[in-house]
XYZ file of C-alpha atoms in Angstrom:
616
model
C 0.000 0.000 0.000
C 1.378 3.408 -0.955
C 1.038 5.844 1.924
C 2.536 8.874 0.213
C 0.352 10.204 -2.582
C 1.984 12.117 -5.432
C 0.168 15.352 -4.771
C 1.435 18.874 -4.333
C 0.549 20.182 -0.844
C 0.824 23.968 -0.903
C 0.522 26.810 1.613
C -1.957 29.183 -0.008
C -2.887 32.787 0.746
C -6.569 32.832 -0.170
C -7.348 36.353 1.040
C -5.958 38.915 3.452
C -5.159 37.116 6.733
C -6.618 33.879 5.366
C -4.235 31.017 4.653
C -4.842 27.313 4.146
C -3.171 24.142 2.926
C -4.359 22.871 -0.439
C -3.438 19.693 -2.264
C -2.820 21.063 -5.731
C -1.964 19.087 -8.866
C 1.678 18.197 -9.386
C 2.934 20.845 -11.856
C 4.117 19.649 -15.255
C 6.976 20.991 -17.346
C 5.714 23.338 -20.056
C 8.956 24.538 -21.620
C 12.067 22.619 -22.754
C 14.099 24.760 -20.335
C 11.836 24.093 -17.359
C 12.839 22.089 -14.303
C 10.697 20.733 -11.504
C 12.186 21.143 -8.029
C 11.122 19.209 -4.965
C 11.216 21.954 -2.340
C 13.185 21.130 0.809
C 13.714 24.358 2.767
C 12.018 27.764 2.683
C 12.778 30.913 4.635
C 10.103 33.441 5.550
C 10.589 36.951 4.219
C 8.891 40.093 5.475
C 7.224 40.520 2.091
C 5.439 37.166 2.516
C 4.085 38.317 5.865
C 3.135 41.694 4.379
C 1.004 40.062 1.668
C -0.587 37.846 4.326
C -1.513 40.788 6.536
C -2.116 43.561 3.979
C -2.745 41.861 0.649
C -0.550 44.237 -1.305
C 2.876 45.780 -1.698
C 2.782 48.845 -3.893
C 1.071 48.013 -7.167
C 1.173 44.268 -6.530
C -2.277 43.473 -5.162
C -3.694 40.108 -4.110
C -6.773 39.518 -6.267
C -6.795 35.709 -6.334
C -5.205 32.965 -4.183
C -1.446 32.487 -4.452
C 1.055 30.086 -2.922
C 3.383 31.947 -0.553
C 7.168 31.671 -0.177
C 10.165 32.566 -2.328
C 13.352 31.841 -0.328
C 13.792 28.176 -1.195
C 16.138 25.350 -1.970
C 15.399 21.857 -3.169
C 16.359 18.882 -5.278
C 15.915 18.699 -9.050
C 13.074 16.286 -9.742
C 12.716 16.543 -13.522
C 14.420 18.478 -16.310
C 13.158 19.669 -19.685
C 14.513 18.316 -22.944
C 16.781 21.329 -23.540
C 18.295 21.518 -20.052
C 22.045 20.878 -20.030
C 23.254 22.705 -16.920
C 21.378 20.615 -14.364
C 20.698 16.965 -13.747
C 18.085 15.138 -11.778
C 19.086 14.783 -8.137
C 21.132 17.967 -7.821
C 20.685 20.256 -4.831
C 19.887 23.789 -5.920
C 19.137 27.260 -4.629
C 16.214 28.803 -6.497
C 16.303 32.382 -7.731
C 12.586 33.184 -7.434
C 12.198 35.700 -10.250
C 12.354 34.839 -13.961
C 12.335 37.919 -16.241
C 11.302 38.200 -19.881
C 14.968 38.199 -21.055
C 14.183 40.471 -24.020
C 13.458 43.988 -22.746
C 16.125 46.700 -22.412
C 16.370 46.089 -18.667
C 17.013 42.385 -19.131
C 19.514 42.908 -21.946
C 21.483 45.370 -19.810
C 21.659 42.963 -16.860
C 19.173 44.902 -14.719
C 16.521 42.242 -14.997
C 15.275 43.150 -11.520
C 13.480 46.034 -13.255
C 11.823 43.885 -15.936
C 8.084 44.682 -15.895
C 7.214 41.142 -16.966
C 9.165 39.241 -14.315
C 7.394 36.176 -12.956
C 8.370 36.452 -9.294
C 7.397 33.787 -6.787
C 4.694 34.800 -4.279
C 4.167 38.187 -5.934
C 0.557 38.450 -7.149
C -0.625 36.857 -9.322
C 2.211 34.311 -9.329
C 2.499 31.298 -7.035
C 5.427 30.917 -4.664
C 7.575 28.042 -3.519
C 5.812 26.821 -0.366
C 4.749 23.635 -2.114
C 6.070 20.150 -2.480
C 6.957 20.913 -6.110
C 7.847 24.107 -7.958
C 8.436 24.709 -11.664
C 11.009 27.258 -12.803
C 13.597 27.833 -15.526
C 16.846 25.892 -15.361
C 19.148 28.922 -15.497
C 17.499 30.316 -12.366
C 18.505 27.282 -10.317
C 22.020 27.300 -8.897
C 23.730 24.003 -7.991
C 24.996 23.761 -4.428
C 28.430 22.300 -3.696
C 28.407 18.971 -1.890
C 29.422 20.552 1.415
C 26.538 23.057 1.330
C 23.269 21.753 2.738
C 19.741 22.653 1.716
C 19.243 24.895 4.736
C 22.144 27.036 3.558
C 20.676 26.847 0.067
C 17.460 28.502 1.218
C 19.506 31.312 2.769
C 21.153 32.129 -0.559
C 18.185 34.347 -1.492
C 18.598 36.922 1.318
C 22.373 36.820 0.793
C 21.772 37.644 -2.887
C 19.615 40.599 -1.798
C 22.506 41.861 0.334
C 24.946 41.302 -2.535
C 22.750 43.471 -4.767
C 22.508 46.207 -2.118
C 26.280 46.355 -1.700
C 26.649 46.220 -5.477
C 24.356 49.223 -5.844
C 26.369 50.988 -3.135
C 29.605 50.077 -4.929
C 31.138 48.855 -1.673
C 34.892 48.459 -2.144
C 37.927 47.507 -0.052
C 39.075 50.042 2.543
C 35.759 51.895 2.647
C 33.751 52.710 5.753
C 30.182 51.409 5.669
C 27.289 52.096 8.039
C 24.202 49.879 7.957
C 20.937 50.942 9.586
C 19.055 47.863 10.786
C 20.239 44.561 12.213
C 17.484 42.380 10.839
C 18.398 39.589 8.398
C 19.108 41.894 5.434
C 20.962 44.480 7.499
C 23.114 41.808 9.123
C 23.868 40.255 5.752
C 24.787 43.659 4.279
C 27.270 44.055 7.121
C 28.693 40.578 6.507
C 28.937 41.056 2.736
C 30.666 44.417 3.215
C 33.251 42.758 5.467
C 33.679 39.967 2.930
C 34.426 42.689 0.375
C 37.194 43.997 2.681
C 35.479 47.146 3.917
C 37.721 48.833 6.490
C 35.068 49.567 9.089
C 31.456 48.340 9.198
C 29.062 49.839 11.747
C 25.635 48.389 12.576
C 22.840 50.558 13.986
C 19.643 49.325 15.606
C 17.268 50.129 18.467
C 17.568 46.576 19.862
C 20.570 45.918 22.080
C 20.265 42.149 21.607
C 20.347 42.579 17.825
C 23.395 44.840 18.158
C 25.138 42.270 20.332
C 24.559 39.662 17.647
C 25.725 42.048 14.899
C 28.995 42.647 16.733
C 29.698 38.910 16.664
C 28.478 38.399 13.104
C 29.909 41.030 10.782
C 30.063 44.494 12.337
C 33.216 46.120 13.665
C 31.138 48.409 15.852
C 27.509 48.955 16.813
C 25.454 51.947 17.878
C 22.240 52.220 19.883
C 20.675 55.637 19.144
C 19.521 57.506 22.258
C 15.840 58.376 22.474
C 14.834 61.775 21.100
C 14.243 64.282 23.912
C 10.730 65.603 24.155
C 10.233 68.816 22.193
C 13.253 68.350 19.911
C 12.558 68.427 16.161
C 13.037 65.008 14.542
C 15.122 66.366 11.670
C 17.418 68.253 14.045
C 17.767 65.188 16.244
C 18.647 63.046 13.224
C 21.492 65.429 12.402
C 22.721 65.237 15.994
C 22.631 61.431 15.939
C 24.670 61.473 12.724
C 27.265 63.643 14.433
C 27.415 61.242 17.414
C 28.041 58.280 15.110
C 30.835 60.044 13.231
C 32.565 61.029 16.448
C 32.160 57.694 18.242
C 33.611 55.625 15.409
C 36.142 58.091 14.007
C 34.414 58.374 10.646
C 35.599 61.920 9.924
C 33.176 63.524 7.491
C 31.174 60.317 7.398
C 31.173 56.824 5.902
C 31.686 56.229 2.199
C 28.490 54.185 1.989
C 25.326 54.217 4.085
C 22.854 51.362 3.691
C 19.404 51.986 5.134
C 17.694 48.624 5.755
C 14.816 49.588 8.062
C 12.537 51.944 6.127
C 12.101 54.049 9.283
C 11.927 57.803 8.673
C 14.332 58.642 11.511
C 16.941 56.251 10.097
C 16.515 57.644 6.599
C 17.059 61.192 7.824
C 20.049 60.228 9.964
C 21.568 58.264 7.096
C 21.470 61.215 4.719
C 23.076 63.504 7.312
C 25.681 60.827 8.042
C 26.932 60.038 4.514
C 30.167 61.805 3.583
C 30.201 64.385 0.798
C 30.189 62.639 -2.540
C 29.296 59.372 -0.822
C 26.574 56.857 -1.615
C 23.313 56.378 0.245
C 21.362 53.175 -0.543
C 17.708 52.844 0.401
C 17.034 49.127 0.868
C 14.380 49.101 3.606
C 10.730 49.746 2.859
C 8.452 51.359 5.437
C 5.920 54.112 4.869
C 5.370 54.943 1.220
C 6.067 58.644 1.882
C 8.509 60.129 4.400
C 10.062 63.501 5.218
C 13.384 63.436 3.349
C 16.279 65.914 3.891
C 16.653 66.677 0.210
C 18.603 69.902 0.697
C 21.250 68.065 2.694
C 21.430 65.374 0.014
C 21.932 67.982 -2.707
C 24.476 70.077 -0.815
C 26.522 66.972 0.049
C 26.364 65.776 -3.581
C 25.190 62.326 -2.546
C 24.549 59.460 -4.886
C 21.165 58.133 -3.792
C 20.174 54.684 -4.970
C 17.315 52.334 -4.354
C 17.775 48.574 -4.345
C 15.333 45.833 -5.234
C 15.892 42.096 -5.601
C 19.031 41.113 -7.521
C 20.784 41.533 -10.873
C 23.240 39.570 -12.992
C 25.863 37.772 -10.926
C 24.267 38.243 -7.509
C 23.096 34.670 -7.021
C 26.380 32.981 -8.028
C 28.229 35.424 -5.767
C 25.863 34.625 -2.900
C 26.392 30.881 -3.338
C 30.158 31.423 -3.322
C 30.071 33.595 -0.190
C 28.199 30.870 1.686
C 30.135 27.939 0.212
C 33.493 29.554 0.987
C 32.515 30.109 4.608
C 32.874 33.877 4.348
C 29.279 34.204 5.525
C 27.920 31.718 8.052
C 24.202 31.925 7.300
C 23.312 29.188 9.774
C 24.007 31.588 12.622
C 21.095 33.736 11.447
C 18.556 30.920 11.712
C 16.863 31.097 15.093
C 13.649 29.155 14.504
C 12.672 26.044 12.552
C 9.188 24.833 11.635
C 7.837 21.871 9.741
C 5.996 22.709 6.550
C 2.591 21.867 8.020
C 3.229 24.425 10.790
C 3.649 27.221 8.246
C 0.980 29.470 9.736
C 2.651 29.285 13.148
C 5.955 30.224 11.520
C 4.376 33.196 9.752
C 2.793 34.359 12.997
C 6.155 34.239 14.749
C 7.728 36.433 12.071
C 4.758 38.808 12.149
C 5.253 39.397 15.868
C 8.716 40.798 15.196
C 10.322 39.487 18.370
C 13.873 40.672 19.005
C 15.194 37.154 19.478
C 13.843 35.993 16.108
C 16.217 36.673 13.229
C 15.460 34.126 10.512
C 12.771 31.455 10.432
C 13.064 28.393 8.201
C 10.476 25.797 7.206
C 11.404 22.400 5.881
C 9.912 19.382 4.177
C 10.853 16.775 6.763
C 10.826 13.857 4.314
C 13.077 15.558 1.745
C 15.458 16.834 4.396
C 15.781 13.418 6.036
C 16.206 11.653 2.690
C 18.894 14.098 1.608
C 20.712 13.743 4.931
C 20.693 9.961 4.629
C 21.782 10.092 0.990
C 24.745 12.331 1.782
C 25.764 10.235 4.783
C 25.558 7.051 2.741
C 27.662 8.550 -0.048
C 30.395 9.416 2.461
C 30.166 6.065 4.270
C 33.234 3.835 3.785
C 31.239 0.589 3.644
C 29.142 -0.795 0.816
C 25.820 -0.371 2.564
C 24.377 2.105 5.040
C 21.993 1.079 7.830
C 19.470 3.551 9.260
C 17.131 3.027 12.214
C 13.873 4.999 12.281
C 12.210 4.752 15.694
C 9.326 6.435 17.460
C 6.391 5.847 19.758
C 3.206 4.199 18.457
C 1.293 6.783 16.440
C 4.340 8.933 15.729
C 4.143 8.338 11.993
C 7.495 6.559 11.860
C 6.189 4.009 9.338
C 4.890 6.762 7.061
C 8.141 8.672 7.474
C 10.294 5.652 6.678
C 8.203 4.715 3.654
C 8.242 8.289 2.338
C 12.007 8.553 2.713
C 12.585 5.245 0.929
C 10.284 6.403 -1.861
C 12.254 9.633 -2.268
C 15.593 7.830 -2.193
C 14.448 5.396 -4.862
C 13.065 8.019 -7.222
C 15.353 8.969 -10.120
C 15.762 12.399 -8.533
C 17.992 10.959 -5.843
C 20.221 8.991 -8.183
C 23.340 10.724 -9.425
C 25.426 9.149 -12.144
C 28.342 8.825 -9.739
C 26.621 7.403 -6.681
C 23.333 5.615 -7.371
C 21.376 4.635 -4.285
C 18.939 1.794 -3.815
C 16.962 1.963 -0.614
C 14.890 -0.740 1.037
C 12.603 -0.712 4.050
C 12.343 -3.358 6.743
C 9.753 -2.995 9.539
C 10.601 -4.887 12.730
C 6.993 -6.155 12.887
C 8.127 -9.548 11.618
C 9.716 -10.213 14.993
C 6.428 -10.246 16.920
C 6.150 -13.414 18.965
C 3.756 -15.767 17.134
C 0.383 -16.475 18.703
C 1.460 -20.036 19.412
C 4.170 -18.653 21.700
C 1.820 -16.164 23.338
C -0.568 -19.033 24.054
C 2.124 -20.754 26.128
C 2.827 -17.750 28.330
C 1.534 -17.814 31.927
C 0.081 -14.324 31.379
C -1.518 -15.253 28.051
C -4.483 -12.875 28.365
C -2.253 -9.933 29.247
C 0.113 -10.830 26.399
C -2.677 -10.468 23.833
C -3.886 -7.196 25.349
C -0.330 -5.855 25.451
C 0.737 -7.244 22.097
C 3.182 -4.712 20.738
C 4.887 -4.156 24.096
C 8.664 -4.820 24.126
C 8.273 -8.191 25.839
C 5.871 -9.451 23.139
C 8.657 -9.365 20.536
C 11.467 -11.819 19.931
C 14.063 -9.261 20.975
C 16.946 -11.744 21.010
C 16.020 -12.992 17.549
C 15.833 -9.445 16.258
C 19.251 -8.554 17.653
C 20.711 -11.694 16.106
C 19.184 -10.730 12.765
C 20.611 -7.202 13.065
C 24.073 -8.677 13.648
C 23.714 -10.700 10.454
C 22.453 -7.619 8.644
C 25.459 -5.637 9.881
C 27.860 -8.309 8.628
C 26.043 -8.447 5.294
C 26.049 -4.654 5.004
C 29.793 -4.402 5.569
C 30.658 -6.861 2.824
C 31.486 -5.433 -0.615
C 28.781 -5.698 -3.244
C 29.627 -8.300 -5.849
C 30.359 -7.085 -9.342
C 27.446 -7.548 -11.685
C 24.810 -7.335 -8.970
C 21.384 -6.809 -10.504
C 20.504 -3.141 -9.915
C 17.116 -3.499 -11.540
C 15.562 -5.363 -8.625
C 13.269 -3.662 -6.178
C 15.548 -3.794 -3.139
C 13.237 -5.853 -0.957
C 10.670 -8.328 -2.194
C 8.638 -11.322 -1.117
C 10.755 -14.450 -1.136
C 11.378 -17.790 0.491
C 14.581 -18.965 2.106
C 15.641 -21.738 4.483
C 15.539 -19.627 7.658
C 14.784 -16.165 8.963
C 17.712 -13.822 8.813
C 19.653 -16.270 6.648
C 21.776 -15.557 3.599
C 21.874 -17.494 0.363
C 24.400 -17.517 -2.455
C 26.961 -16.240 0.063
C 26.313 -12.510 0.517
C 23.936 -12.005 -2.411
C 20.803 -11.455 -0.338
C 19.456 -11.615 3.164
C 16.016 -12.758 4.298
C 13.827 -11.488 7.111
C 10.370 -12.245 8.514
C 7.373 -10.013 7.913
C 4.056 -9.714 9.723
C 0.729 -10.816 8.253
C -1.901 -8.439 9.617
C -4.712 -10.774 8.547
C -3.477 -13.832 10.418
C -1.826 -11.695 13.122
C 1.319 -13.793 12.877
C 4.863 -13.337 11.549
C 5.744 -14.861 8.190
C 9.159 -16.486 8.113
C 11.400 -15.259 5.273
C 8.657 -12.936 4.092
C 11.066 -10.463 2.545
C 14.284 -10.787 0.574
C 16.708 -7.876 0.772
C 18.586 -7.966 -2.502
C 22.277 -7.399 -3.005
C 21.878 -4.107 -4.862
C 20.502 -2.357 -1.758
C 22.896 0.347 -0.593
C 20.665 2.058 1.988
C 18.721 -0.120 4.403
C 16.112 1.584 6.574
C 14.855 -0.409 9.543
C 11.688 0.917 11.182
C 10.219 0.068 14.559
C 9.203 1.234 18.008
C 12.090 -0.199 20.005
C 15.169 0.386 17.873
C 16.414 3.026 20.321
C 15.153 1.467 23.542
C 17.635 1.427 26.408
C 16.583 -1.903 27.915
C 18.361 -5.253 28.126
C 18.748 -6.905 24.702
C 17.022 -4.020 22.855
C 19.894 -1.655 23.635
C 22.166 -3.843 21.487
C 20.330 -2.716 18.333
C 21.437 0.939 18.202
C 25.201 0.237 17.880
C 24.535 -2.024 14.896
C 23.233 0.776 12.654
C 25.068 3.727 11.125
C 22.450 6.414 11.720
C 19.666 6.696 14.277
C 16.503 8.750 13.648
C 13.691 9.385 16.106
C 10.294 10.625 14.904
C 9.064 12.970 17.612
C 5.404 13.636 18.380
C 3.362 14.891 21.291
C 2.112 11.891 23.265
C -1.477 13.153 23.235
C -1.378 13.720 19.473
C -0.223 10.133 18.995
C -2.931 8.893 21.356
C -5.619 10.678 19.356
C -4.265 9.351 16.052
C -4.250 5.767 17.289
C -7.759 5.928 18.727
C -9.136 7.301 15.465
C -7.176 4.711 13.521
C -8.785 1.901 15.550
C -12.249 3.265 14.792
C -11.486 3.760 11.092
C -10.188 0.185 10.838
C -13.318 -1.199 12.484
C -11.376 -2.529 15.472
C -13.465 -0.357 17.796
C -16.920 1.119 17.236
C -16.582 4.378 19.145
C -13.813 6.864 19.745
C -14.184 6.288 23.474
C -13.477 2.594 22.955
C -10.555 3.530 20.741
C -9.003 5.610 23.500
C -9.600 2.808 25.984
C -7.686 0.389 23.759
C -4.831 2.852 23.262
C -4.526 3.606 26.971
C -4.287 -0.093 27.805
C -1.310 -0.704 25.517
C 0.115 1.753 22.978
C 0.101 4.697 25.374
C 2.032 2.669 27.937
C 4.507 1.548 25.285
C 4.980 5.159 24.245
C 5.792 6.181 27.792
C 8.394 3.419 28.018
C 10.026 4.504 24.758
C 10.204 8.157 25.793
C 11.534 7.398 29.272
C 14.226 4.988 28.062
C 15.221 6.414 24.697
C 18.781 6.119 23.456
C 19.932 9.483 22.102
C 19.374 9.594 18.315
C 21.575 11.224 15.682
C 18.602 13.138 14.312
C 15.149 14.017 15.624
C 12.453 14.775 13.066
C 9.016 16.055 13.909
C 6.054 13.922 12.980
C 4.366 15.064 9.797
C 0.645 15.537 10.114
C -1.723 14.909 7.241
C -2.617 18.000 5.253
C-alpha cells in the first residue's frame, strides 16, 4: 500500500489574513528549459508576511489565491529536454524571479526592473511553499556537496545583500554604516566585510540585535539615544549622525550608508551621516512617503540609490560567499518549523520578536532523505543502515516509507553514486500467537501485544548482527541493480543468507493472520541504503539496547504523546477494530500509550530528531 500520494501540498494565501493548505496538482513541465524542483527548505521573508496581513505591496495586489514563499532550496526532480546545466538529483538554490529576457532592462543585466518578471509569491504568481515548484533551469544554482539545503534557502537573502552592496559600490578600505540589524541588514554588514570594507558599523534600536551584529559582521555597533521631548526630529537626526561620526572616528562620514529599516528617523540620519560625494542606498521599505532631507542630500552631492531584488551575478556570488565560509548563514537561523506548521511560523515572524532573526520551514521527508543520501555517499562501507524509531502513532512508518520512496526516485540517483533503498519494519519479529498461548500471562500478552516483551528481541538482535555483517561486505560485481531492493521471497531460515552474501532474508508480519511470516522479505544485493523501522530500535533496555550500535544512523520521529494517542484511537475506529472513539481511547490507553511512555523514558539518544508530519 502506498502511503505517500503524489500530490502537491501547498501553503496558499486565499485572502488577506486567510491562509490554508491545499493539495494542488503536481505541476508539469511546459517549456524545454523548465525544471521541476522538490522543495526542501524555505525561509520566511517580510514581504510574505506583508502580503498575508495587507494583501498588497505597492502596485502588486492580491486579487486571487497564491502560494506563498520565495526563499527556497530543493532537489531537481525533472528536467526539460533542452536543459544541459542541471541533472536530476542535484541540490539547488532557487532564484525566485524569472524575467522576460528580451526587454532593455534584461539585456542590460538589470533584470530586476523587468516589468514582466514572474516572481514567486508576488501576485498573481504562485510561490515556492509547495512540495513541487516549476522554474527555468538557469534560475537554479547548484549547491556544492558541502553546502546543505538549509544554507541553500539562505542564498536568497544573501543575494539581496549582494545586490545592495553592489548598488552601493562597496569596495575595499571603505567605511560602511548599515541601519538595521534584521536579516538583510546583518547580511549587508557581513557582505561588506567579505568585500574587505575597512570599518562596518551596525545601527539598531535593539541591544540584543546589536550584540549579535557585533559577533556576526560588524566592527562596531550603535544604539541611538531616544529623542528628547520637544526636539525636532530632523534636528535630532542630524545630531545622531554627528554622534556616530565622532564615536567611530568616521571623519566627514562613511563612504556608503545602507538603510535597511525603512524608518523615517533612520533615513534622515543616514542622509546627514553620509560623507560628501558618498553613496546612500535605500534598501528598507516602510511608509510609502517620508520627510526626506533633500537639501542636505543635494548640498553633500550624494549618490542616492534604491535597491530591489538582484541583478546579474548576484546569485552565483551569494552561493560562493556561503560555500566559501565567508558568511555563516546558519548563525542567522533562530527558529525552525515543519511545513505543516507554516501558519505558526508566519505568525512568529509577524510578531517581530527581538530574538527571532530568521525562520526556516522544511519538508521533513526531503530533508531526512537528503541527509541519509549524503551520509551514505560518504560512508566507507558498501551499505548504510538507518534506524527509524518512534512511539506508536508517531508516523514513523509513514516517514520511513516516504524517505525510501524519495531515495528510490530517479531524482535521488546521481550518475556517480546511485542509491537503492529498502525498508524493513521490525513487525516480523512479533512473537507468534502459538508462543503467546504458552505464556503464563496469556491474556495480558494479547492485550499488550506490541509491548517490548511481546517481541522476539533476542532474535531481532541476532538478525541485526547478520544484517550488519552483510552490510559491511562489498557488493559483488554484476549485482542486478534493476531489482526492487526488498521483495517477497522464500529462504531456508529467517535472517539467513543465500548464495553467500547475495541477499538476506527477514520475517514479515501478516496483519490478517496476526502472525509473523518467516522469510517474508528478501533484501537484494543491490541495496545500498537499508532503513529499519520500529518502536524499540532506540530502547535502552536489556537486549534491545544492542540494536542501536549495529546501525550507522539513528533517527527518532518525535510527536506529542497526546497527538499520537488521538491518532491511534481514530485509527482503531477507522479500521473497524473499535466502534466508538471512546473505545478507541480505551484500547490505546491499555497498551500503545504505555509503550509510548516506556520509549520516551528509556530512549537512546538519536543522531537526528524529526518532527512527525501531520496529514494536510
